Tab-separated table of C-alpha atoms in Angstrom:
chain	number	residue	atom	x	y	z
A	877	MET	CA	52.936	44.784	40.403
A	878	SER	CA	51.937	44.872	36.762
A	879	GLU	CA	51.202	41.106	36.789
A	880	ALA	CA	48.991	41.470	39.864
A	881	SER	CA	47.103	44.336	38.263
A	882	ALA	CA	46.604	42.308	35.114
A	883	THR	CA	45.311	39.380	37.135
A	884	LEU	CA	42.878	41.575	39.038
A	885	ASN	CA	41.652	43.174	35.848
A	886	THR	CA	41.120	39.756	34.288
A	887	THR	CA	39.146	38.258	37.169
A	888	ASN	CA	37.219	41.368	38.179
A	889	PRO	CA	33.804	41.346	36.476
A	890	GLY	CA	33.744	45.142	36.530
A	891	PRO	CA	30.602	47.195	36.908
A	892	ARG	CA	27.232	45.553	36.660
A	893	GLY	CA	25.824	45.651	33.143
A	894	SER	CA	23.843	43.480	30.849
A	895	GLU	CA	24.152	39.697	31.154
A	896	PRO	CA	26.049	39.262	27.866
A	897	GLU	CA	28.533	41.940	28.952
A	898	ARG	CA	29.200	40.254	32.310
A	899	ASN	CA	29.776	36.900	30.635
A	900	GLY	CA	32.127	38.362	28.046
A	901	ILE	CA	29.855	37.331	25.166
A	902	MET	CA	29.210	40.674	23.482
A	903	ASN	CA	31.852	42.249	21.305
A	904	SER	CA	32.404	45.957	20.924
A	905	GLY	CA	29.805	47.589	18.714
A	906	GLU	CA	27.149	44.890	19.330
A	907	ARG	CA	23.815	45.738	20.861
A	908	ARG	CA	21.102	43.492	22.262
A	909	LEU	CA	17.514	44.575	21.656
A	910	PRO	CA	14.755	44.172	24.266
A	911	TRP	CA	12.572	41.105	24.004
A	912	TRP	CA	9.515	43.018	22.838
A	913	HIS	CA	11.192	43.804	19.513
A	914	MET	CA	10.614	40.199	18.407
A	915	ILE	CA	6.956	40.459	19.384
A	916	LEU	CA	6.724	43.646	17.324
A	917	THR	CA	8.255	41.950	14.278
A	918	GLY	CA	5.842	39.055	14.755
A	919	VAL	CA	2.839	41.367	14.791
A	920	ILE	CA	4.093	43.095	11.651
A	921	ALA	CA	4.642	39.743	9.920
A	922	PHE	CA	1.159	38.464	10.717
A	923	VAL	CA	-0.455	41.754	9.681
A	924	VAL	CA	1.366	41.741	6.341
A	925	VAL	CA	0.363	38.126	5.690
A	926	ALA	CA	-3.267	38.812	6.648
A	927	VAL	CA	-3.430	41.795	4.258
A	928	LEU	CA	-1.949	39.765	1.401
A	929	LEU	CA	-4.334	36.861	2.022
A	930	LEU	CA	-7.307	39.230	2.117
A	931	ALA	CA	-6.167	40.784	-1.149
A	932	THR	CA	-5.896	37.378	-2.822
A	933	GLY	CA	-9.122	35.994	-1.332
A	934	ALA	CA	-7.346	33.140	0.459
A	935	PHE	CA	-7.865	34.360	4.027
A	936	THR	CA	-7.996	31.392	6.429
A	937	LEU	CA	-6.766	30.971	9.968
A	938	PRO	CA	-4.389	28.043	9.208
A	939	ALA	CA	-2.889	30.005	6.298
A	940	ILE	CA	-2.298	33.034	8.535
A	941	LEU	CA	-0.621	30.918	11.224
A	942	VAL	CA	1.663	29.009	8.858
A	943	LEU	CA	2.619	31.830	6.486
A	944	GLY	CA	2.788	34.353	9.328
A	945	PHE	CA	5.275	32.171	11.187
A	946	PHE	CA	7.593	31.873	8.177
A	947	ALA	CA	7.244	35.588	7.490
A	948	HIS	CA	8.170	36.247	11.111
A	949	LEU	CA	11.324	34.166	10.672
A	950	VAL	CA	12.396	36.249	7.683
A	951	ILE	CA	11.428	39.663	9.056
A	952	GLY	CA	12.763	38.927	12.544
A	953	TYR	CA	16.077	37.676	11.178
A	954	LEU	CA	16.580	40.651	8.850
A	955	TYR	CA	15.569	43.151	11.522
A	956	SER	CA	17.885	41.557	14.083
A	957	ARG	CA	20.767	41.419	11.607
A	958	VAL	CA	20.468	45.117	10.851
A	959	ARG	CA	20.115	46.166	14.503
A	960	GLU	CA	22.185	43.560	16.365
A	961	GLY	CA	24.565	41.952	13.906
A	962	GLU	CA	24.862	38.570	12.215
A	963	ARG	CA	25.673	36.523	15.319
A	964	TRP	CA	22.696	37.662	17.373
A	965	ALA	CA	20.451	37.469	14.302
A	966	LYS	CA	21.238	33.745	14.046
A	967	ASP	CA	20.466	33.402	17.743
A	968	ARG	CA	17.097	35.109	17.233
A	969	LEU	CA	16.340	32.865	14.246
A	970	MET	CA	17.001	29.663	16.179
A	971	THR	CA	14.972	30.954	19.118
A	972	LEU	CA	12.007	31.645	16.852
A	973	ILE	CA	12.302	28.180	15.279
A	974	LEU	CA	12.290	26.525	18.721
A	975	VAL	CA	9.303	28.588	19.857
A	976	GLY	CA	7.479	27.625	16.660
A	977	ALA	CA	8.252	23.945	17.194
A	978	PHE	CA	6.911	24.154	20.752
A	979	ALA	CA	3.748	25.916	19.562
A	980	THR	CA	3.263	23.287	16.859
A	981	ALA	CA	3.562	20.514	19.426
A	982	MET	CA	0.993	22.259	21.639
A	983	ILE	CA	-1.617	22.616	18.892
A	984	PRO	CA	-2.934	18.998	19.112
A	985	LEU	CA	-3.051	19.137	22.916
A	986	VAL	CA	-4.841	22.477	23.039
A	987	SER	CA	-7.301	21.477	20.313
A	988	LEU	CA	-8.032	18.188	22.077
A	989	LEU	CA	-8.664	19.911	25.405
A	990	TRP	CA	-10.849	22.533	23.741
A	991	GLU	CA	-12.892	19.887	21.939
A	992	VAL	CA	-13.423	17.786	25.049
A	993	ILE	CA	-14.203	20.724	27.316
A	994	SER	CA	-16.596	22.389	24.867
A	995	LYS	CA	-18.532	19.182	24.197
A	996	GLY	CA	-18.319	17.507	27.598
A	997	GLY	CA	-18.234	20.438	30.016
A	998	PRO	CA	-21.936	21.336	29.989
A	999	ARG	CA	-23.047	17.744	30.617
A	1000	LEU	CA	-20.370	17.255	33.275
A	1001	LEU	CA	-21.731	20.219	35.229
A	1002	THR	CA	-25.298	18.934	35.032
A	1003	PRO	CA	-26.631	18.180	38.547
A	1004	GLY	CA	-26.616	14.456	39.288
A	1005	PHE	CA	-24.229	13.474	36.492
A	1006	LEU	CA	-21.299	12.824	38.830
A	1007	THR	CA	-23.426	11.287	41.579
A	1008	GLY	CA	-25.799	9.001	39.668
A	1009	ASP	CA	-25.631	5.882	37.525
A	1010	MET	CA	-27.407	4.578	34.431
A	1011	GLN	CA	-29.887	2.273	36.123
A	1012	GLY	CA	-33.191	2.369	34.267
A	1013	PHE	CA	-32.101	4.930	31.634
A	1014	ASN	CA	-32.725	4.039	28.012
A	1015	GLY	CA	-33.382	5.739	24.711
A	1016	GLY	CA	-32.878	9.485	24.761
A	1017	ALA	CA	-33.694	10.082	28.429
A	1018	ASP	CA	-31.963	13.317	29.393
A	1019	GLY	CA	-30.413	12.056	32.622
A	1020	GLY	CA	-28.105	9.434	34.041
A	1021	GLY	CA	-24.669	9.645	35.617
A	1022	ILE	CA	-21.196	8.154	35.664
A	1023	LEU	CA	-20.521	7.575	39.358
A	1024	HIS	CA	-20.510	3.807	38.838
A	1025	ALA	CA	-17.992	4.192	35.987
A	1026	ILE	CA	-15.726	6.473	38.059
A	1027	VAL	CA	-15.725	4.059	40.989
A	1028	GLY	CA	-15.075	1.130	38.657
A	1029	THR	CA	-12.157	2.918	36.989
A	1030	LEU	CA	-10.537	3.810	40.301
A	1031	ILE	CA	-10.965	0.305	41.766
A	1032	ILE	CA	-9.684	-1.473	38.656
A	1033	THR	CA	-6.718	0.875	38.288
A	1034	LEU	CA	-5.913	0.537	41.991
A	1035	GLY	CA	-5.924	-3.240	41.652
A	1036	ALA	CA	-3.633	-3.045	38.617
A	1037	SER	CA	-1.272	-0.750	40.530
A	1038	ILE	CA	-1.170	-3.099	43.541
A	1039	ILE	CA	-0.128	-5.901	41.198
A	1040	SER	CA	2.232	-3.981	38.926
A	1041	ILE	CA	4.154	-1.567	41.141
A	1042	PRO	CA	5.778	-4.119	43.508
A	1043	ILE	CA	6.592	-6.516	40.657
A	1044	GLY	CA	7.959	-3.783	38.421
A	1045	LEU	CA	9.949	-2.067	41.154
A	1046	LEU	CA	11.504	-5.277	42.491
A	1047	THR	CA	12.364	-6.374	38.958
A	1048	ALA	CA	14.086	-3.047	38.306
A	1049	VAL	CA	16.057	-3.357	41.562
A	1050	PHE	CA	17.217	-6.838	40.574
A	1051	LEU	CA	18.291	-5.713	37.090
A	1052	VAL	CA	20.305	-2.778	38.399
A	1053	GLU	CA	21.670	-3.957	41.730
A	1054	TYR	CA	22.040	-7.726	41.414
A	1055	ALA	CA	22.155	-8.808	37.739
A	1056	GLN	CA	25.839	-8.022	37.347
A	1057	THR	CA	27.734	-11.333	37.196
A	1058	GLY	CA	27.197	-15.065	36.725
A	1059	TRP	CA	23.785	-16.610	36.466
A	1060	GLN	CA	22.163	-13.445	37.754
A	1061	LYS	CA	23.477	-11.537	34.739
A	1062	THR	CA	22.138	-14.203	32.388
A	1063	LEU	CA	18.766	-14.133	34.116
A	1064	GLY	CA	18.772	-10.338	33.915
A	1065	LYS	CA	19.289	-10.443	30.146
A	1066	GLY	CA	16.374	-12.834	29.806
A	1067	ILE	CA	14.139	-10.604	31.932
A	1068	THR	CA	15.126	-7.539	29.926
A	1069	PHE	CA	14.241	-9.333	26.695
A	1070	LEU	CA	10.843	-10.391	28.031
A	1071	VAL	CA	10.123	-6.872	29.285
A	1072	ASP	CA	10.913	-5.479	25.839
A	1073	VAL	CA	8.573	-8.014	24.263
A	1074	MET	CA	5.785	-7.209	26.740
A	1075	THR	CA	6.172	-3.501	25.973
A	1076	GLY	CA	4.980	-4.121	22.425
A	1077	VAL	CA	2.076	-6.404	23.292
A	1078	PRO	CA	-1.222	-4.929	21.985
A	1079	SER	CA	-3.733	-4.153	24.700
A	1080	ILE	CA	-6.379	-6.406	23.175
A	1081	VAL	CA	-3.978	-9.349	23.489
A	1082	ALA	CA	-3.658	-8.639	27.224
A	1083	GLY	CA	-7.440	-8.739	27.512
A	1084	LEU	CA	-7.709	-12.012	25.609
A	1085	PHE	CA	-4.927	-13.553	27.690
A	1086	THR	CA	-6.644	-12.586	30.942
A	1087	LEU	CA	-9.992	-13.871	29.704
A	1088	ALA	CA	-8.451	-17.204	28.704
A	1089	LEU	CA	-6.601	-17.461	32.031
A	1090	PHE	CA	-9.647	-16.878	34.226
A	1091	THR	CA	-11.878	-18.995	32.013
A	1092	THR	CA	-9.428	-21.888	32.292
A	1093	LEU	CA	-9.071	-21.540	36.065
A	1094	SER	CA	-12.771	-21.098	36.839
A	1095	GLY	CA	-14.361	-23.128	34.057
A	1096	GLU	CA	-16.946	-20.347	33.467
A	1097	ALA	CA	-16.882	-19.021	29.922
A	1098	GLY	CA	-19.003	-15.988	30.785
A	1099	LEU	CA	-17.027	-14.892	33.850
A	1100	ARG	CA	-16.527	-11.120	34.026
A	1101	MET	CA	-15.379	-9.124	37.039
A	1102	GLY	CA	-13.241	-6.167	38.024
A	1103	ALA	CA	-10.287	-8.265	39.177
A	1104	MET	CA	-9.926	-9.600	35.658
A	1105	GLY	CA	-9.634	-6.045	34.396
A	1106	SER	CA	-6.940	-5.300	36.971
A	1107	VAL	CA	-4.908	-8.310	35.862
A	1108	ALA	CA	-5.264	-7.308	32.198
A	1109	LEU	CA	-4.124	-3.757	32.896
A	1110	SER	CA	-1.229	-4.993	35.033
A	1111	VAL	CA	0.108	-6.906	32.026
A	1112	LEU	CA	0.365	-3.560	30.261
A	1113	MET	CA	1.665	-1.643	33.303
A	1114	ILE	CA	4.506	-3.910	34.388
A	1115	PRO	CA	6.853	-3.239	31.420
A	1116	THR	CA	6.445	0.519	31.791
A	1117	VAL	CA	7.111	0.404	35.529
A	1118	VAL	CA	10.156	-1.827	35.039
A	1119	ARG	CA	11.726	0.323	32.329
A	1120	SER	CA	11.124	3.683	34.010
A	1121	SER	CA	12.203	2.436	37.448
A	1122	GLU	CA	15.323	0.813	36.025
A	1123	GLU	CA	16.448	4.059	34.411
A	1124	MET	CA	15.763	6.077	37.555
A	1125	ILE	CA	17.704	3.677	39.789
A	1126	ARG	CA	20.658	3.723	37.384
A	1127	LEU	CA	20.839	7.504	37.770
A	1128	VAL	CA	21.615	7.204	41.492
A	1129	PRO	CA	25.353	7.996	41.897
A	1130	LEU	CA	27.546	5.017	42.731
A	1131	GLU	CA	29.300	7.087	45.387
A	1132	LEU	CA	26.166	7.034	47.561
A	1133	ARG	CA	26.138	3.234	47.557
A	1134	GLU	CA	29.869	3.044	48.296
A	1135	ALA	CA	29.528	5.500	51.171
A	1136	ALA	CA	26.792	3.367	52.733
A	1137	TYR	CA	28.845	0.181	52.268
A	1138	ALA	CA	31.850	1.880	53.865
A	1139	LEU	CA	29.753	2.540	56.955
A	1140	GLY	CA	28.842	-1.141	57.174
A	1141	VAL	CA	25.272	-0.810	55.949
A	1142	PRO	CA	23.950	-4.054	54.388
A	1143	LYS	CA	23.166	-4.019	50.684
A	1144	TRP	CA	19.410	-4.476	51.104
A	1145	LEU	CA	19.244	-1.609	53.573
A	1146	THR	CA	21.344	0.565	51.273
A	1147	ILE	CA	18.867	-0.076	48.473
A	1148	VAL	CA	15.869	0.721	50.657
A	1149	ARG	CA	17.213	3.736	52.548
A	1150	VAL	CA	19.624	5.263	50.013
A	1151	VAL	CA	18.959	4.154	46.450
A	1152	LEU	CA	15.162	4.134	46.446
A	1153	ARG	CA	14.963	7.255	48.603
A	1154	THR	CA	17.218	9.135	46.198
A	1155	ALA	CA	15.266	7.970	43.144
A	1156	ILE	CA	11.797	8.465	44.656
A	1157	ALA	CA	10.963	11.461	42.437
A	1158	GLY	CA	11.711	9.588	39.214
A	1159	LEU	CA	10.053	6.407	40.464
A	1160	THR	CA	6.857	8.274	41.291
A	1161	THR	CA	6.831	9.898	37.873
A	1162	GLY	CA	7.350	6.528	36.192
A	1163	VAL	CA	4.510	4.924	38.122
A	1164	THR	CA	2.222	7.846	37.278
A	1165	LEU	CA	3.057	7.501	33.594
A	1166	ALA	CA	2.298	3.791	33.777
A	1167	ILE	CA	-1.089	4.466	35.380
A	1168	ALA	CA	-1.889	7.120	32.782
A	1169	ARG	CA	-0.897	4.603	30.114
A	1170	VAL	CA	-3.534	2.065	31.148
A	1171	ILE	CA	-6.321	4.052	32.772
A	1172	GLY	CA	-7.848	4.850	29.394
A	1173	GLU	CA	-7.513	1.384	27.844
A	1174	THR	CA	-10.773	0.056	26.460
A	1175	ALA	CA	-10.004	-3.160	24.582
A	1176	PRO	CA	-8.776	-5.293	27.531
A	1177	LEU	CA	-11.679	-4.157	29.718
A	1178	MET	CA	-14.270	-5.095	27.110
A	1179	PHE	CA	-13.140	-8.714	27.402
A	1180	THR	CA	-12.707	-8.791	31.176
A	1181	ILE	CA	-15.231	-6.589	33.033
A	1182	GLY	CA	-18.042	-6.250	30.505
A	1183	VAL	CA	-20.558	-3.459	31.093
A	1184	PHE	CA	-22.900	-2.776	33.994
A	1185	GLN	CA	-25.356	0.074	34.439
A	1186	MET	CA	-25.408	0.094	38.253
A	1187	MET	CA	-22.902	0.605	41.019
A	1188	ASN	CA	-20.666	-2.362	41.815
A	1189	ALA	CA	-17.717	-1.704	44.115
A	1190	ASN	CA	-16.757	-5.363	44.545
A	1191	PRO	CA	-14.035	-6.277	42.008
A	1192	PHE	CA	-14.344	-9.992	42.816
A	1193	GLU	CA	-18.019	-10.412	42.051
A	1194	GLY	CA	-20.051	-9.424	39.017
A	1195	ARG	CA	-19.513	-7.128	36.095
A	1196	MET	CA	-18.335	-3.531	36.472
A	1197	MET	CA	-18.354	-0.373	34.438
A	1198	ALA	CA	-15.291	1.767	33.775
A	1199	LEU	CA	-15.013	5.136	32.096
A	1200	PRO	CA	-13.381	3.790	28.898
A	1201	THR	CA	-16.064	1.163	28.396
A	1202	PHE	CA	-18.757	3.705	29.282
A	1203	ILE	CA	-17.441	6.069	26.605
A	1204	ASN	CA	-17.312	3.258	24.068
A	1205	GLN	CA	-20.850	2.146	24.892
A	1206	GLN	CA	-22.424	5.603	24.825
A	1207	TYR	CA	-20.690	6.660	21.635
A	1208	GLY	CA	-21.735	3.386	20.028
A	1209	PHE	CA	-25.372	4.106	20.796
A	1210	GLY	CA	-25.223	7.171	18.541
A	1211	HIS	CA	-28.134	9.562	18.207
A	1212	ALA	CA	-31.249	8.678	20.157
A	1213	VAL	CA	-34.574	8.540	18.369
A	1214	CYS	CA	-36.976	11.183	19.651
A	1215	GLY	CA	-40.484	11.653	18.315
A	1216	ASP	CA	-42.572	14.760	18.724
A	1217	LYS	CA	-41.192	17.789	20.492
A	1218	GLY	CA	-41.732	17.512	24.210
A	1219	GLU	CA	-41.753	13.704	24.212
A	1220	LYS	CA	-40.953	12.113	27.555
A	1221	VAL	CA	-38.884	8.992	28.216
A	1222	LEU	CA	-39.716	6.813	31.223
A	1223	ASN	CA	-37.065	5.475	33.573
A	1224	TYR	CA	-38.381	1.946	34.082
A	1225	PHE	CA	-36.626	1.603	37.462
A	1226	THR	CA	-37.564	4.858	39.203
A	1227	ARG	CA	-40.730	5.420	37.097
A	1228	GLU	CA	-39.572	9.017	36.571
A	1229	GLU	CA	-40.072	10.766	33.240
A	1230	PHE	CA	-37.271	12.629	31.454
A	1231	ALA	CA	-37.186	14.821	28.380
A	1232	CYS	CA	-35.929	13.174	25.196
A	1233	ASN	CA	-32.520	14.456	24.037
A	1234	PRO	CA	-31.275	13.046	20.703
A	1235	ASP	CA	-27.642	13.949	21.506
A	1236	ILE	CA	-27.606	12.641	25.065
A	1237	ASN	CA	-25.393	9.633	24.305
A	1238	TYR	CA	-22.684	11.774	22.726
A	1239	GLN	CA	-22.906	14.271	25.566
A	1240	ARG	CA	-22.402	11.538	28.149
A	1241	ALA	CA	-19.439	10.150	26.194
A	1242	TRP	CA	-17.691	13.525	25.951
A	1243	ALA	CA	-18.358	14.284	29.616
A	1244	ALA	CA	-16.927	10.907	30.647
A	1245	ALA	CA	-13.855	11.598	28.504
A	1246	LEU	CA	-13.374	14.944	30.246
A	1247	THR	CA	-13.702	13.214	33.610
A	1248	LEU	CA	-11.006	10.737	32.607
A	1249	ILE	CA	-8.663	13.575	31.657
A	1250	VAL	CA	-9.308	15.275	34.997
A	1251	ILE	CA	-8.497	12.063	36.876
A	1252	VAL	CA	-5.189	11.728	35.031
A	1253	MET	CA	-4.356	15.361	35.811
A	1254	VAL	CA	-5.126	14.838	39.493
A	1255	LEU	CA	-2.863	11.773	39.539
A	1256	ASN	CA	-0.038	13.810	38.009
A	1257	ILE	CA	-0.473	16.587	40.563
A	1258	PHE	CA	-0.448	14.015	43.365
A	1259	ALA	CA	2.754	12.485	41.956
A	1260	ARG	CA	4.365	15.930	41.937
A	1261	PHE	CA	3.532	16.443	45.598
A	1262	VAL	CA	4.889	13.011	46.501
A	1263	SER	CA	8.101	13.705	44.596
A	1264	TYR	CA	8.504	17.081	46.298
A	1265	TYR	CA	7.929	15.942	49.862
A	1266	PHE	CA	9.737	12.602	49.795
A	1267	SER	CA	12.703	13.312	47.539
A	1268	PRO	CA	15.952	14.181	49.375
A	1269	LYS	CA	16.568	17.892	49.790
A	1270	THR	CA	19.761	19.074	48.091
A	1271	GLY	CA	20.454	22.330	49.862
A	1272	ARG	CA	24.001	23.648	50.012
């Protein structure tokens, strides 16, 4: 009877209490403080640092952030050690260090987004900017749009995806599912080596390679078209798709394949219906990362598609404009020269007059950059939805 009582007392979690108590982590005499105590110590630390910097005449925002963080580490650790004990004080210290590392990593991203939004947002919201092109606009004419660049970016990236995704995915399937023994293993090692080499190829080299390829095949030295840009971007996309897809397929448990084989399912059907279906979330993420990797490339497009101020939705005929090349062109123009206040600039195509804006080129460049960021964000959201709806549900 005593053994049974001891067993019940050992396994019974007892009354509901705090999480550390239920898990058997807290010792007698220890006390966990609410989360807002660390916020309070942080406020005290930053206030003390701000007062000291004001007293010494060295008050700057970066100094407050850096010194305040280190002061928070010291004050938070000492406060937690007095109130909670040494063990939980160390836990608080490591938590604060991790939070600080995360905040430090977010600073470049937040500052970049703030810079782009503040400089490109007003121009992006200007009527006609997203629905017009640059036909007839020159000098400092306060007008023009980027619709032709948006369409060019989407068409070129779509073409690169059509080329890269099947090649990359099939290559990854071969490396994981077939390159196991014999000549297939040797071929797989060679492919892996070439993929690693292609991963480090500079983007400008991909553009030069594509230009040389199409020039050799067509015999036209001045040939530029959207399809060339798609081929150049696919050279950069394929290694990323192969590597990410290979890792995702390797994560599929071997037991799923063996269960399908035990039911008499052919290997190719097992790969299509079991392996790829299980890895669809990771595959979609990898493809999205590959697209985001190349959608902002400028160097290969400068050699392959050129620049064009009007709409061209045919990737197999004529030059095109993409957002990266548009940004490069507009930023390269610099400040426009405007004369007297109220000077008008004539659009030689529509014969319409526009006010002269000396900063118009920079405004267009920043607005196009913001548009590019929005497109990448939309692609990521779409990839999340695809992963959610097509990945296998793992309910118990």
